[in-house]
XYZ file of N, CA and C in Angstrom:
213
model
N 0.830 -1.185 0.000
C 0.000 0.000 0.000
C 0.870 1.243 0.000
N 0.322 2.281 -0.552
C 1.014 3.566 -0.574
C 1.067 4.160 0.828
N 2.111 4.879 1.102
C 2.219 5.559 2.393
C 1.488 6.882 2.393
N 1.325 7.477 1.216
C 0.634 8.765 1.158
C -0.668 8.618 0.383
N -1.596 9.508 0.680
C -2.901 9.460 0.027
C -2.840 10.143 -1.326
N -3.697 9.719 -2.199
C -3.803 10.286 -3.532
C -4.650 11.557 -3.460
N -4.166 12.619 -4.073
C -4.926 13.871 -4.096
C -6.042 13.785 -5.136
N -6.895 14.775 -5.154
C -8.000 14.813 -6.124
C -7.483 14.848 -7.563
N -6.319 15.462 -7.781
C -5.765 15.599 -9.125
C -4.944 14.381 -9.553
N -4.750 13.455 -8.669
C -3.929 12.282 -8.938
C -4.535 11.453 -10.077
N -3.690 11.002 -10.984
C -4.150 10.207 -12.119
C -4.710 8.856 -11.661
N -4.337 8.422 -10.477
C -4.813 7.139 -9.957
C -6.199 7.223 -9.324
N -6.546 8.383 -8.782
C -7.772 8.547 -7.992
C -9.051 8.076 -8.689
N -9.287 8.411 -9.951
C -10.547 7.986 -10.574
C -10.653 6.469 -10.785
N -9.522 5.780 -10.795
C -9.515 4.365 -11.162
C -9.315 3.417 -9.983
N -8.804 3.950 -8.885
C -8.557 3.139 -7.701
C -9.223 3.803 -6.499
N -10.539 3.615 -6.346
C -11.269 4.268 -5.250
C -10.831 3.741 -3.883
N -10.945 4.588 -2.891
C -10.508 4.219 -1.538
C -11.364 3.114 -0.922
N -12.565 2.891 -1.441
C -13.416 1.829 -0.893
C -13.086 0.449 -1.474
N -12.075 0.374 -2.352
C -11.634 -0.898 -2.925
C -10.105 -0.962 -2.891
N -9.510 -1.045 -1.695
C -8.048 -1.011 -1.592
C -7.359 -2.220 -2.220
N -8.059 -3.348 -2.312
C -7.452 -4.544 -2.911
C -7.125 -4.322 -4.384
N -7.953 -3.585 -5.077
C -7.744 -3.323 -6.503
C -6.385 -2.660 -6.729
N -6.089 -1.616 -5.961
C -4.796 -0.953 -6.107
C -3.668 -1.840 -5.601
N -3.893 -2.529 -4.498
C -2.839 -3.343 -3.892
C -2.330 -4.414 -4.843
N -3.225 -5.088 -5.539
C -2.798 -6.159 -6.442
C -2.041 -5.590 -7.645
N -2.508 -4.482 -8.192
C -1.833 -3.872 -9.342
C -0.478 -3.302 -8.916
N -0.440 -2.650 -7.765
C 0.797 -2.059 -7.268
C 1.835 -3.133 -6.961
N 1.404 -4.272 -6.463
C 2.348 -5.334 -6.115
C 3.025 -5.927 -7.343
N 2.351 -5.903 -8.474
C 2.910 -6.471 -9.700
C 3.643 -5.422 -10.534
N 3.044 -4.245 -10.703
C 3.596 -3.241 -11.610
C 4.384 -2.131 -10.920
N 4.071 -1.819 -9.681
C 4.715 -0.703 -8.991
C 4.002 0.606 -9.287
N 3.953 1.468 -8.298
C 3.200 2.712 -8.411
C 3.733 3.615 -9.512
N 5.040 3.793 -9.588
C 5.587 4.721 -10.588
C 5.306 4.242 -12.006
N 5.344 2.939 -12.235
C 5.050 2.406 -13.569
C 3.579 2.614 -13.933
N 2.702 2.418 -12.971
C 1.273 2.628 -13.213
C 1.013 4.084 -13.580
N 1.592 5.004 -12.818
C 1.403 6.436 -13.076
C 1.947 6.807 -14.451
N 3.146 6.350 -14.785
C 3.742 6.661 -16.090
C 2.877 6.125 -17.227
N 2.381 4.910 -17.069
C 1.543 4.318 -18.108
C 0.266 5.126 -18.300
N -0.393 5.476 -17.205
C -1.653 6.216 -17.308
C -1.443 7.626 -17.844
N -0.348 8.263 -17.488
C -0.071 9.606 -17.995
C 0.296 9.585 -19.475
N 0.752 8.448 -19.964
C 1.188 8.338 -21.345
C 0.095 7.989 -22.334
N -1.130 7.797 -21.869
C -2.224 7.459 -22.779
C -3.356 8.470 -22.629
N -4.242 8.474 -23.603
C -5.384 9.390 -23.575
C -6.297 9.074 -22.391
N -6.917 10.112 -21.849
C -7.786 9.962 -20.680
C -8.913 8.968 -20.934
N -9.444 8.939 -22.147
C -10.555 8.025 -22.436
C -10.109 6.565 -22.517
N -8.816 6.305 -22.578
C -8.304 4.936 -22.619
C -7.870 4.427 -21.246
N -7.831 5.295 -20.261
C -7.280 4.933 -18.955
C -8.105 3.875 -18.230
N -9.409 3.947 -18.296
C -10.245 2.950 -17.609
C -9.977 1.552 -18.161
N -9.864 1.440 -19.481
C -9.568 0.142 -20.089
C -8.172 -0.338 -19.697
N -7.220 0.583 -19.634
C -5.858 0.222 -19.233
C -5.835 -0.291 -17.796
N -6.567 0.367 -16.917
C -6.629 -0.073 -15.519
C -7.300 -1.438 -15.430
N -8.384 -1.640 -16.162
C -9.050 -2.950 -16.165
C -8.081 -4.043 -16.612
N -7.291 -3.747 -17.633
C -6.311 -4.706 -18.128
C -5.227 -4.982 -17.091
N -4.741 -3.926 -16.433
C -3.718 -4.112 -15.397
C -4.252 -4.935 -14.229
N -5.497 -4.695 -13.837
C -6.101 -5.463 -12.742
C -6.208 -6.933 -13.147
N -6.658 -7.192 -14.357
C -6.787 -8.565 -14.852
C -5.426 -9.261 -14.879
N -4.434 -8.585 -15.459
C -3.106 -9.179 -15.579
C -2.439 -9.368 -14.220
N -2.582 -8.395 -13.336
C -1.974 -8.503 -12.008
C -2.617 -9.623 -11.204
N -3.929 -9.743 -11.283
C -4.628 -10.813 -10.572
C -4.182 -12.172 -11.095
N -4.043 -12.291 -12.404
C -3.582 -13.545 -12.995
C -2.162 -13.866 -12.542
N -1.305 -12.867 -12.476
C 0.085 -13.075 -12.050
C 0.149 -13.484 -10.574
N -0.665 -12.875 -9.741
C -0.690 -13.227 -8.318
C -1.240 -14.641 -8.133
N -2.279 -14.986 -8.891
C -2.883 -16.317 -8.786
C -1.969 -17.411 -9.327
N -1.197 -17.099 -10.375
C -0.307 -18.077 -11.003
C 1.004 -17.382 -11.362
N 1.956 -17.323 -10.425
C 3.199 -16.589 -10.653
C 4.046 -17.122 -11.810
N 3.874 -18.377 -12.168
C 4.685 -18.950 -13.239
C 4.137 -18.585 -14.610
N 2.865 -18.833 -14.839
C 2.284 -18.600 -16.157
C 1.545 -17.274 -16.263
N 1.102 -16.748 -15.147
C 0.452 -15.439 -15.137
C -0.706 -15.341 -16.086
N -0.637 -14.389 -16.971
C -1.732 -14.080 -17.892
C -1.425 -14.632 -19.276
N -1.474 -15.957 -19.392
C -1.161 -16.593 -20.675
C -2.425 -16.879 -21.421
């Protein structure tokens, strides 16, 4: 988990709500916070929700099966 809270302007805030901490935790454990932020800042705002959905899917698969992950 992050040590600091996300501000209203944070690129993560719309996609990782505080009432679902597991969603961020699983993605952060696989990709890392800085990589997630860089990825989201590098794509159009209308594509970010799909990117987050993909990261959640891939991270969950990797956590569930560390060897084969999202094959």
